[in-house]
mmCIF file of C-alpha atoms and ligand atoms in Angstrom:
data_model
loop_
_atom_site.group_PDB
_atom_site.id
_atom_site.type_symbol
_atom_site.label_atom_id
_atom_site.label_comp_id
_atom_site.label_asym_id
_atom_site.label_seq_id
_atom_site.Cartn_x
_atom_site.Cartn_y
_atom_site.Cartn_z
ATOM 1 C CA UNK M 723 33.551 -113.936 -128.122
ATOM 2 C CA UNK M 724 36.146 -111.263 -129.179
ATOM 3 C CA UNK M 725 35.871 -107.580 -129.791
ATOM 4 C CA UNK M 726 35.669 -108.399 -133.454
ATOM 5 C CA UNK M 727 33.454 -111.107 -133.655
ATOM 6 C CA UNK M 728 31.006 -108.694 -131.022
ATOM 7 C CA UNK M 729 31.092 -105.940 -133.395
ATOM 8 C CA UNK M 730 29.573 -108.260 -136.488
ATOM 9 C CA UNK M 731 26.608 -109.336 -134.401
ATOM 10 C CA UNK M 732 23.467 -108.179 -136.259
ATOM 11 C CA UNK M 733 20.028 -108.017 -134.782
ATOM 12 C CA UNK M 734 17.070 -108.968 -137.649
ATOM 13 C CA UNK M 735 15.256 -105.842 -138.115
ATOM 14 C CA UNK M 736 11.323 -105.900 -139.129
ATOM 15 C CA UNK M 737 12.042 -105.669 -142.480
ATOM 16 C CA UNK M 738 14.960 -108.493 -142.544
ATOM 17 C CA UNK M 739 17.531 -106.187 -142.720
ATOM 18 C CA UNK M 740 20.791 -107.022 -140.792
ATOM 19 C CA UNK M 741 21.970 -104.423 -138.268
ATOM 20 C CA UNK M 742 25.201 -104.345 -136.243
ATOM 21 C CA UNK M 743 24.232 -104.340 -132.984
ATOM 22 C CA UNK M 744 27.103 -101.854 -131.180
ATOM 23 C CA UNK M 745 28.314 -98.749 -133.177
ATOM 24 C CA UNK M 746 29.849 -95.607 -133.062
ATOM 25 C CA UNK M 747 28.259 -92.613 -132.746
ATOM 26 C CA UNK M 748 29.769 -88.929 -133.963
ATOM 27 C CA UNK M 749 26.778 -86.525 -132.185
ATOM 28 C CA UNK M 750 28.900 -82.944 -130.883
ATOM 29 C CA UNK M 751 31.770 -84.445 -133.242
ATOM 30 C CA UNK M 752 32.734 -81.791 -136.024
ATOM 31 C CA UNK M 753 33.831 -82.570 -139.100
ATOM 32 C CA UNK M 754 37.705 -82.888 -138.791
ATOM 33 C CA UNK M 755 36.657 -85.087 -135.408
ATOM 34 C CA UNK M 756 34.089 -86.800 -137.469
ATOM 35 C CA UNK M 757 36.542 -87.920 -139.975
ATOM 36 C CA UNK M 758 39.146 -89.388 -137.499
ATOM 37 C CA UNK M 759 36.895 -91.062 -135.530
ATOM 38 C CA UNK M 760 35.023 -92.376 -138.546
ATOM 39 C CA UNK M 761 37.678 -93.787 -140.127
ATOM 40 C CA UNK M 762 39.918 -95.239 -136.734
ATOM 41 C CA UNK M 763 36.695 -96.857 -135.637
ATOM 42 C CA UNK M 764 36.478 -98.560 -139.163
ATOM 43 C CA UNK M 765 39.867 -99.803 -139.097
ATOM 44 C CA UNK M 766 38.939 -101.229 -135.270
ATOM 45 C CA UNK M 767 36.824 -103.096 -136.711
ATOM 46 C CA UNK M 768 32.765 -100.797 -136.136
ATOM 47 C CA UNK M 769 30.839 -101.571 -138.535
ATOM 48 C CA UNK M 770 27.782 -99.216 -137.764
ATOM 49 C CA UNK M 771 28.089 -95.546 -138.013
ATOM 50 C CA UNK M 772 25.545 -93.134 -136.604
ATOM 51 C CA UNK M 773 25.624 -89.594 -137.984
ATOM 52 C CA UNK M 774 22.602 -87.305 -138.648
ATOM 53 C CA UNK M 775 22.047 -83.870 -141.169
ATOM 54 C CA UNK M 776 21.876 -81.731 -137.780
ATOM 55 C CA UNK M 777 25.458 -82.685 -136.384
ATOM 56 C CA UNK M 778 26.397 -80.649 -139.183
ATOM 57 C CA UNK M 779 28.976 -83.451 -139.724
ATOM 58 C CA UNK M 780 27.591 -85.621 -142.663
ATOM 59 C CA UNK M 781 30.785 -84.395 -145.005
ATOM 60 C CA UNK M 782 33.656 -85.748 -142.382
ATOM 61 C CA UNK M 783 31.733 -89.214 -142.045
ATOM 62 C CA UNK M 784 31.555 -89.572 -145.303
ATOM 63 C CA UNK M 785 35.379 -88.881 -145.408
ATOM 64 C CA UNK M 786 36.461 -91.073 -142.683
ATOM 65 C CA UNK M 787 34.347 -93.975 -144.554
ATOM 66 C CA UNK M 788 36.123 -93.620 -147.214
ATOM 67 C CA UNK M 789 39.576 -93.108 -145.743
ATOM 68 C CA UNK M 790 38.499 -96.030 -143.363
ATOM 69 C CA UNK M 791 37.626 -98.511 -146.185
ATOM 70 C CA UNK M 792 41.076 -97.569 -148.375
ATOM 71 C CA UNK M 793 42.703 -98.708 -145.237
ATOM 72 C CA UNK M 794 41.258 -102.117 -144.348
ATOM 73 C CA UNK M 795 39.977 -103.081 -148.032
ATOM 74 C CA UNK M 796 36.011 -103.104 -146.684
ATOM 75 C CA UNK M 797 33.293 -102.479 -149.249
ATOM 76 C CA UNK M 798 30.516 -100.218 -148.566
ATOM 77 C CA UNK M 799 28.305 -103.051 -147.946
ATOM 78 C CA UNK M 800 30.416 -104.408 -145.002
ATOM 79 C CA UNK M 801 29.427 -101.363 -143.064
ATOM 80 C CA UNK M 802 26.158 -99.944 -141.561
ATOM 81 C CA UNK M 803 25.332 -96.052 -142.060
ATOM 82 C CA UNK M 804 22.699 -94.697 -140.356
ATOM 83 C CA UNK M 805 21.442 -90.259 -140.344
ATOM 84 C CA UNK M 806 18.512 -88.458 -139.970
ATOM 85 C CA UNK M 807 16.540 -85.995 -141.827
ATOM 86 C CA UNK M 808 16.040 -82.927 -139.500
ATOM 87 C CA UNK M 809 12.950 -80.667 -138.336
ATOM 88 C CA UNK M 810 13.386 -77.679 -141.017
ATOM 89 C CA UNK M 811 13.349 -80.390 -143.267
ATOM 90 C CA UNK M 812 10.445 -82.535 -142.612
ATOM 91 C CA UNK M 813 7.228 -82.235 -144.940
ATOM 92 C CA UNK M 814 6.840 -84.947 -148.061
ATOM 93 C CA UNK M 815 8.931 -82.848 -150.728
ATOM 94 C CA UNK M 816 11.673 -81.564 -148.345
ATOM 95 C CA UNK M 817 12.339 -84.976 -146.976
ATOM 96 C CA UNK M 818 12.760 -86.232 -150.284
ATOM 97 C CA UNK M 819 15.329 -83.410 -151.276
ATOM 98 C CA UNK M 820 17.146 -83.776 -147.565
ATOM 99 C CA UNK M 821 17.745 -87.265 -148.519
ATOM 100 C CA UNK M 822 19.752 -85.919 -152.050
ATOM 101 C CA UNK M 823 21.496 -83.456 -150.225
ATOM 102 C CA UNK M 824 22.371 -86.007 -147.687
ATOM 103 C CA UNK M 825 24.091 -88.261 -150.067
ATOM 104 C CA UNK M 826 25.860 -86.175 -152.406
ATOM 105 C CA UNK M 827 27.421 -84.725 -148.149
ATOM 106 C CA UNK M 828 28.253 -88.126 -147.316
ATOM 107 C CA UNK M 829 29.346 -88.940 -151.119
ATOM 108 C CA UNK M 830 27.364 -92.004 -150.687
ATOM 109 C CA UNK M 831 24.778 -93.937 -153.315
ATOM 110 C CA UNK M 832 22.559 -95.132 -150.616
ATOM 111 C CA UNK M 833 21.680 -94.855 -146.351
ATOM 112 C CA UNK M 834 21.210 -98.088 -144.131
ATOM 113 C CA UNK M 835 19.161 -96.683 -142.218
ATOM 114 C CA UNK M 836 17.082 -93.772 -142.386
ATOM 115 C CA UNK M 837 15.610 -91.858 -139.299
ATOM 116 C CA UNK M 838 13.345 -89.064 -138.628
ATOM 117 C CA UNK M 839 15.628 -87.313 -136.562
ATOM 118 C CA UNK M 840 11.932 -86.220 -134.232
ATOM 119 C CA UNK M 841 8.540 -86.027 -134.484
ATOM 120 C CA UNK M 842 7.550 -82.193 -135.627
ATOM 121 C CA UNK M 843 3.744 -82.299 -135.066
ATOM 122 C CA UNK M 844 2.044 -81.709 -137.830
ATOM 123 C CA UNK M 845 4.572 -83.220 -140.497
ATOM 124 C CA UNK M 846 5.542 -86.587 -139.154
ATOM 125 C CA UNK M 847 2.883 -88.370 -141.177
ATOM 126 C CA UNK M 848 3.832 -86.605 -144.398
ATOM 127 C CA UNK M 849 7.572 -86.695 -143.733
ATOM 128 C CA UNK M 850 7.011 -90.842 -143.207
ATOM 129 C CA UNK M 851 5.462 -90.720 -146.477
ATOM 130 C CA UNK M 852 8.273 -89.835 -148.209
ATOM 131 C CA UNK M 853 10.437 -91.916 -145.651
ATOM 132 C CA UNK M 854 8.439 -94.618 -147.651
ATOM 133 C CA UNK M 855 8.719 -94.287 -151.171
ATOM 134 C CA UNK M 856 12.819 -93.618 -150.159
ATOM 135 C CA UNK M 857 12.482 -97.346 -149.313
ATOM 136 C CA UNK M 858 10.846 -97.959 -152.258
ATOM 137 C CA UNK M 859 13.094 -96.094 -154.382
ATOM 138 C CA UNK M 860 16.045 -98.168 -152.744
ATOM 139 C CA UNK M 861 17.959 -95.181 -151.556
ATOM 140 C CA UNK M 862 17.311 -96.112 -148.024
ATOM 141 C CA UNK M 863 17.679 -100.240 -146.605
ATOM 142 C CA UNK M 864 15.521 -99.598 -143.621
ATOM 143 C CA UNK M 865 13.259 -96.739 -141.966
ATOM 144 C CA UNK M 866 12.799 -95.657 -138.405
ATOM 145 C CA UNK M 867 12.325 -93.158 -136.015
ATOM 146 C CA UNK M 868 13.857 -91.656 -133.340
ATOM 147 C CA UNK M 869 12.534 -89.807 -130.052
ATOM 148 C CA UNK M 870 9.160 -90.595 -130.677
ATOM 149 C CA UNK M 871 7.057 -91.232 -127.311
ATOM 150 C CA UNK M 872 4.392 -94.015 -127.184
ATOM 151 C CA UNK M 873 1.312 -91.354 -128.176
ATOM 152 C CA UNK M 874 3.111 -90.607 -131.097
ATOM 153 C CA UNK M 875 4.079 -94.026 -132.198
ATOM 154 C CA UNK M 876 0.935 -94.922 -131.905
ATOM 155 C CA UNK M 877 -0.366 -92.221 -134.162
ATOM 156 C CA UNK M 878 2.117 -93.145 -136.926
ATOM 157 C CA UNK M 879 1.315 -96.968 -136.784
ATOM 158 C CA UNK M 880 -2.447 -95.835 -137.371
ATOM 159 C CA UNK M 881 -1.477 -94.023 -140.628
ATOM 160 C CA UNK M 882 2.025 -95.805 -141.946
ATOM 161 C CA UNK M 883 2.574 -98.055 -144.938
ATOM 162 C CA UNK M 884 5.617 -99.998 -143.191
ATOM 163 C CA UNK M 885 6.463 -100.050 -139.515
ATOM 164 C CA UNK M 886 9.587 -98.279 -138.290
ATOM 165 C CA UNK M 887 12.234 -100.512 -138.045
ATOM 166 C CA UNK M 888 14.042 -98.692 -135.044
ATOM 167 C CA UNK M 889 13.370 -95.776 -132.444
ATOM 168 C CA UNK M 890 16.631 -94.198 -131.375
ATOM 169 C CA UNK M 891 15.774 -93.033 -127.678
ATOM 170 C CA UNK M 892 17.945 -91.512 -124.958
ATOM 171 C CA UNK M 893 18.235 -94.740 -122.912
ATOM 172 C CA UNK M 894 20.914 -95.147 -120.141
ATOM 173 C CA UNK M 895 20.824 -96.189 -116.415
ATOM 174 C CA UNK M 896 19.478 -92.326 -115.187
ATOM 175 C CA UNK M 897 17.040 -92.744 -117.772
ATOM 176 C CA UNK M 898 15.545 -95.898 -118.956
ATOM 177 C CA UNK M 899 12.211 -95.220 -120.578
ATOM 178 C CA UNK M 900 10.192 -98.605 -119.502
ATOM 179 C CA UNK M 901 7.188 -97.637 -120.971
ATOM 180 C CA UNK M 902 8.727 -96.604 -124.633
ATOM 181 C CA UNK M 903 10.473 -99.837 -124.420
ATOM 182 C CA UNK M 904 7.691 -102.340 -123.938
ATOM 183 C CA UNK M 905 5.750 -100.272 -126.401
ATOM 184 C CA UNK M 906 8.862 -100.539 -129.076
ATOM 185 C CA UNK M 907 9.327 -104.377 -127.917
ATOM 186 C CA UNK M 908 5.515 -104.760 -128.652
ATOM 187 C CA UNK M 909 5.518 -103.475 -131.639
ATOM 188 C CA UNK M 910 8.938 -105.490 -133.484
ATOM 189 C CA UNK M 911 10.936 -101.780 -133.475
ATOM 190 C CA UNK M 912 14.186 -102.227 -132.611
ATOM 191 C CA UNK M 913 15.166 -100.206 -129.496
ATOM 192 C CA UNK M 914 18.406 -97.911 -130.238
ATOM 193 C CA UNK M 915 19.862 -96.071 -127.560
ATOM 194 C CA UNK M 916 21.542 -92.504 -127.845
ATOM 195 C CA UNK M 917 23.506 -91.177 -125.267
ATOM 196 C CA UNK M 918 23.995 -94.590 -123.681
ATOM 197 C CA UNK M 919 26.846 -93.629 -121.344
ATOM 198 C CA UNK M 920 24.375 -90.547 -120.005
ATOM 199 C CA UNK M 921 26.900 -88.323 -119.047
ATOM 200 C CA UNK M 922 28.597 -87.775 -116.085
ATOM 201 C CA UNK M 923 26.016 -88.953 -113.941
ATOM 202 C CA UNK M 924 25.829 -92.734 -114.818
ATOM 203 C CA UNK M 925 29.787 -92.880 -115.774
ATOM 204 C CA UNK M 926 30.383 -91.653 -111.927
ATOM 205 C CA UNK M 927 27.683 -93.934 -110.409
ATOM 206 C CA UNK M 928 29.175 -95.765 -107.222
ATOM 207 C CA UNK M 929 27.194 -99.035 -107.920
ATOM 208 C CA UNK M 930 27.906 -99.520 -111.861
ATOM 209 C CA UNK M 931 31.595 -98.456 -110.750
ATOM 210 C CA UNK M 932 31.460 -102.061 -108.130
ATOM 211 C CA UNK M 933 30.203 -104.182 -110.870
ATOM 212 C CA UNK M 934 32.736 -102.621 -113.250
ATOM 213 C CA UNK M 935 35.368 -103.572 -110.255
ATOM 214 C CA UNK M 936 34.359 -106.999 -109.622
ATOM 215 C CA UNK M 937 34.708 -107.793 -113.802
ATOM 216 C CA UNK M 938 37.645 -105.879 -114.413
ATOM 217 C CA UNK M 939 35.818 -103.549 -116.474
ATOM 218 C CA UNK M 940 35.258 -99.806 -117.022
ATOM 219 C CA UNK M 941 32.138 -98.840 -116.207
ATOM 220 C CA UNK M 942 31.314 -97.566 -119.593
ATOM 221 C CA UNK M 943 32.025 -101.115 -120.778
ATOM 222 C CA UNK M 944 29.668 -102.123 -117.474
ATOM 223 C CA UNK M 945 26.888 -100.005 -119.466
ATOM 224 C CA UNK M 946 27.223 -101.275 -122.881
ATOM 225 C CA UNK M 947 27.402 -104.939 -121.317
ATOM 226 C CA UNK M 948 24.382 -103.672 -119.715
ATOM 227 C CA UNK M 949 22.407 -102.536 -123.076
ATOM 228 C CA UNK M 950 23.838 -105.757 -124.961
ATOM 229 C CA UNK M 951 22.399 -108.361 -122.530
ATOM 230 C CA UNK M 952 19.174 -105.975 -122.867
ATOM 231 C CA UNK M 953 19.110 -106.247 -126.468
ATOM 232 C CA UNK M 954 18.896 -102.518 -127.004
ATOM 233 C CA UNK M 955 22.041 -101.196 -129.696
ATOM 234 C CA UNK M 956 24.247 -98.894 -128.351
ATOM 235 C CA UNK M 957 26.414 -95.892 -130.626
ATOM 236 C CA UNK M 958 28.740 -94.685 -127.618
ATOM 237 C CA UNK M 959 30.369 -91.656 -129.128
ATOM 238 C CA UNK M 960 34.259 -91.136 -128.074
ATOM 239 C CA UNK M 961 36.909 -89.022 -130.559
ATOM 240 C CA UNK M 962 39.401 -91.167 -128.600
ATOM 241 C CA UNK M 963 40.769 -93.983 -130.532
ATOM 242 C CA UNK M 964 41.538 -95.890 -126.865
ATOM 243 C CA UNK M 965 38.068 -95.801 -125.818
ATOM 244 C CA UNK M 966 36.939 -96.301 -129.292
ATOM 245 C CA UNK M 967 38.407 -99.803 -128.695
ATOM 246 C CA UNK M 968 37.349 -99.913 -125.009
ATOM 247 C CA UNK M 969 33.957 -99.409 -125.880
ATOM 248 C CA UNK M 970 34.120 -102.800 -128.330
ATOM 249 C CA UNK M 971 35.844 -104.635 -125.319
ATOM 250 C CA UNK M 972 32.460 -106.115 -123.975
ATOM 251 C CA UNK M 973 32.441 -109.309 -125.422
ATOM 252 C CA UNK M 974 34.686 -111.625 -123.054
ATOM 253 C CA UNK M 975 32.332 -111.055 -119.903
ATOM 254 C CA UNK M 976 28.478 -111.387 -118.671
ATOM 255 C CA UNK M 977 26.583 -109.216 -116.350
ATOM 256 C CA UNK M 978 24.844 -112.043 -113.804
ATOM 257 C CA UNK M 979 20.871 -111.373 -113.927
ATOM 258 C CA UNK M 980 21.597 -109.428 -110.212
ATOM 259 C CA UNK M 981 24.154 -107.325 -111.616
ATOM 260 C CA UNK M 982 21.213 -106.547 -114.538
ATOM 261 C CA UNK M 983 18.919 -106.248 -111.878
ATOM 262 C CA UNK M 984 21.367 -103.411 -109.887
ATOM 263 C CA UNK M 985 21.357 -101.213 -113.057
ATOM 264 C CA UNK M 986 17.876 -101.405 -113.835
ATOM 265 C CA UNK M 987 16.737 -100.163 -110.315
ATOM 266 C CA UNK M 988 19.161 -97.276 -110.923
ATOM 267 C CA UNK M 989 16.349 -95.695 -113.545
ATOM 268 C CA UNK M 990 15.119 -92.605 -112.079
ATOM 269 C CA UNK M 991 13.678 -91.584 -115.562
ATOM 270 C CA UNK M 992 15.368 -88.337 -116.048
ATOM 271 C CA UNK M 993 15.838 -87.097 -119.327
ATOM 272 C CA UNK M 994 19.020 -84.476 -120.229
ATOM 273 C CA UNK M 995 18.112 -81.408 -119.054
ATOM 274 C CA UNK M 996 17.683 -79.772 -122.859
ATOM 275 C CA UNK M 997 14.502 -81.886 -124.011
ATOM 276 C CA UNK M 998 12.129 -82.458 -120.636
ATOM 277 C CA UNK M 999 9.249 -83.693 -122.650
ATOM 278 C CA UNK M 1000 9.091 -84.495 -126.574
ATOM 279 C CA UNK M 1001 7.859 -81.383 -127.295
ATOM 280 C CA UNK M 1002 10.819 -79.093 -127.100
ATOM 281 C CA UNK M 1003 11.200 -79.244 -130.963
ATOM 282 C CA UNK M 1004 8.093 -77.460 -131.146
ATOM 283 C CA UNK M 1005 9.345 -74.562 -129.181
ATOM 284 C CA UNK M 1006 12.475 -73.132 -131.498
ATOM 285 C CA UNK M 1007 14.834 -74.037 -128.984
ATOM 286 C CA UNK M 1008 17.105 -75.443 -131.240
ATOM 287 C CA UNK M 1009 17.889 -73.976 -135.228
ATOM 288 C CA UNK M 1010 17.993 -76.718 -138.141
ATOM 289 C CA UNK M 1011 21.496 -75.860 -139.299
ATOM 290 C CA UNK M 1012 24.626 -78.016 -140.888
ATOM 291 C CA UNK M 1013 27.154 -75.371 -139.677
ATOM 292 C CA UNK M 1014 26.739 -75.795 -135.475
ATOM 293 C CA UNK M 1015 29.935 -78.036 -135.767
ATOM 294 C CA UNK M 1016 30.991 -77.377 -138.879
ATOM 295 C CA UNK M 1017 34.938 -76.628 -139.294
ATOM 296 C CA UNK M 1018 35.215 -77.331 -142.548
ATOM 297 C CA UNK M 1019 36.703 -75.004 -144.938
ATOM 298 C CA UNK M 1020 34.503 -76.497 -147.831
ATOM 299 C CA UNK M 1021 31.242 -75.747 -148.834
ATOM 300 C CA UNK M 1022 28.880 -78.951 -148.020
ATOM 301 C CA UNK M 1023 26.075 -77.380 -148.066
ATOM 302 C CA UNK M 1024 22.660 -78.771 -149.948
HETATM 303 P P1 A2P L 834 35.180 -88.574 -125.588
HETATM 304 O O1 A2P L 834 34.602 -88.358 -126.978
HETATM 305 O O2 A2P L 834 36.098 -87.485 -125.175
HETATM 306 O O3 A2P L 834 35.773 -89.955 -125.431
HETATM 307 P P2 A2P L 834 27.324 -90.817 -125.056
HETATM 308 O O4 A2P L 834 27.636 -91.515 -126.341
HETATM 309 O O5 A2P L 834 26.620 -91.648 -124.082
HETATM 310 O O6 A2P L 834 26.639 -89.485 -125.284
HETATM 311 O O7 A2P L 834 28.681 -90.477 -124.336
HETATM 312 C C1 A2P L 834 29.607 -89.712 -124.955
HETATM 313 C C2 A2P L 834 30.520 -89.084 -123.928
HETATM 314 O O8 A2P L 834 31.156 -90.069 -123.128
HETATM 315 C C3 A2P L 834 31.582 -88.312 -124.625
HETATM 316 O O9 A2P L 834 31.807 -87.160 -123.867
HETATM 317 C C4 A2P L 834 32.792 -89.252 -124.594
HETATM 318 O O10 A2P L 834 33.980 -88.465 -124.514
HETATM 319 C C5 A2P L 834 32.585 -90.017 -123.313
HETATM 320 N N1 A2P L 834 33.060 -91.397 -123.400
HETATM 321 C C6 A2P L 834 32.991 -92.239 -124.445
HETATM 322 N N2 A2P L 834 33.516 -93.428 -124.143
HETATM 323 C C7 A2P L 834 33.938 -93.353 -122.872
HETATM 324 C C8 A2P L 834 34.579 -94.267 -121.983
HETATM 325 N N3 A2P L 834 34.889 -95.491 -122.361
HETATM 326 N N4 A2P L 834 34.878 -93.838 -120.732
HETATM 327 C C9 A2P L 834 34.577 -92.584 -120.329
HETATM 328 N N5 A2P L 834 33.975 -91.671 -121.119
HETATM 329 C C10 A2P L 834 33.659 -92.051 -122.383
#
C-alpha cells in the first residue's frame, strides 16, 4: 500500500462512522503554525485533523482547511476534524455554547468528532449530556472521550445514552496503558493515541532505532508502524512539511510479530511528567484559555 492509499484507511467506529486511521495532530502548534501545517498536511494527502479549544489554535485549523481544500479541490466531507471542549467549559449549558463558539473559530458547520478534552469530576456526566443531544442535533458525527482512566469509564457507561466512540490516551512505547486498552477494546471505543512519538525518550530508544535500521525506516515511522499493526490511531504532530510526509511513509513495510513483541516489552508505564495520575485537572495546574498559543492578531475569541 502507498502513503496515500494508508492515509484513507478508516476504522468503523461504534456508531458506524468512518474514521481515518493516521492523522495529524497540531497540540503546542499556534495559530500561524496551525495553519501551515493544516493546510500542507491536506495537500499530502491527511485526511484527519486533531485540534482542541485549549491549543488555543481552533482559528488557524480552520484556516489551513480551508486554504488546504482551495488547493487540492477536497470537500469538507473528504476530511476528518476532530477538538475538544475544555475543563472551564464543561457543565450541560457551557458545553453546548463551547461547541458554537467552536465552530464559528474553526468557520465550520459541523465537528467529526467531538471529545471531552478530560474528565472534571463532578461535570463529566452532565457535560456527556450535552455531548449527546450535539449528536442528536447533528452538529457533531461521533462522541468520545479522551484521558479518561478505566474507574471513570466505567462510571460514564453506567449513566450514558451512547457509548464513546473513542478515548484519546497518551499511548507510546514509555507508556502503553495495558489496562485502559483492554478496557477500551472491551468496551468497542476506539483507542486514539496522543503523543504517540513520546518525546525524546522513545524517539532516542536504542532498540526501536535497530528495528528502524533493519527496515530502512525512521524510528518515528518504526512507532506509527507500531500503533498501526496495533490498531490504535495515531495524530503525530510535526510543523515540518518533510516529516509531515515521513510520518505517512508507513505503508510499504510490516513490523514481524517479534519486532511487535520488542516494543511492547519497552512499556514501563510512565506518563509525561505534567499529568502523573488523572487527577491533575482537578488541581488548577493548568488555566482553560484560547490565548496560550495564540499569535494571532485577530480576535477569535467566543
Ligand atoms: P516537529 O513539530 O518539530 O516536527 P508527538 O505527536 O508524539 O507529541 O510528537 C511530536 C514531537 O515529535 C514534536 O516535537 C515533533 O517536532 C516531533 N516529530 C514529529 N515527527 C517526527 C519525526 N518523524 N521524527 C522526529 N521527530 C518528529
Amino acid at each position: 500500500m502507498n502513503r496515500l492509499e494508508g492515509l484513507v484507511q478508516t476504522t468503523t467506529l461504534n456508531n458506524g462512522v468512518e474514521m481515518p486511521r493516521l492523522g495529524l495532530g497540531v497540540w503546542k502548534t499556534n495559530n500561524t503554525s496551525a495553519k501551515e501545517s493544516v493546510k500542507e498536511s491536506i495537500i499530502k494527502g491527511y485526511h484527519l485533523i486533531d485540534t482542541a479549544k485549549q491549543y488555543g489554535n481552533e482559528a488557524g485549523v480552520g484556516e489551513g482547511i480551508k486554504e488546504g481544500l482551495a488547493a487540492t479541490g477536497k470537500n469538507r466531507k473528504d476530511l476528518f476534524i476532530t477538538t475538544k471542549v475544555f475543563n472551564g467549559d464543561q457543565g450541560y449549558q457551557s458545553t453546548l455554547d463551547a461547541l458554537n463558539g467552536t465552530l464559528k473559530r474553526l468557520d465550520l458547520t459541523y465537528i467529526d468528532l467531538y471529545l471531552m478534552h478530560w474528565p472534571v469530576d463532578g461535570k463529566y456526566l452532565d457535560t456527556w449530556k450535552a455531548m449527546e443531544k450535539l449528536y442528536h442535533q447533528g452538529k457533531v458525527r461521533a462522541i468520545g472521550v479522551s484521558n479518561f482512566d478505566n474507574d471513570r469509564l466505567q462510571d460514564l457507561l453506567n449513566h450514558c445514552e451512547i457509548v464513546p466512540a473513542v478515548n484519546q490516551m497518551e499511548f507510546n512505547p514509555i507508556n502503553q496503558e495495558k489496562d485502559i486498552m483492554a478496557f477500551n477494546s472491551h468496551a468497542g471505543i476506539q483507542l486514539e493515541a496522543w503523543s504517540p512519538l513520546g518525546g525524546g525518550e522513545a524517539l532516542n530508544n536504542p532498540t526501536i532505532k535497530q528495528i528502524a535500521d533493519k527496515y530502512n525506516k525512521s524510528v518515528a515511522q518504526v512507532i506509527l508502524r507500531w500503533d498501526w499493526q496495533k490498531g490504535v490511531v495515531t495524530i503525530p504532530k510535526s510543523s515540518h512539511e518533510e516529516r509531515i510526509i515521513q510520518n505517512s511513509d508507513i505503508f510499504d513495510f510490516e513490523l514481524s510479530d517479534q519486532d511487535i513483541q520488542a516494543i511492547d516489552a519497552l512499556d514501563q508505564a510512565k506518563r509525561s511528567l505534567w499529568y502523573p495520575d488523572f487527577e491533575w485537572h482537578t488541581t488548577g495546574q493548568m488555566t482553560d484559555t484560547v490565548d496560550q498559543w495564540d499569535d494571532s492578531p485577530k480576535n477569535y475569541k467566543d
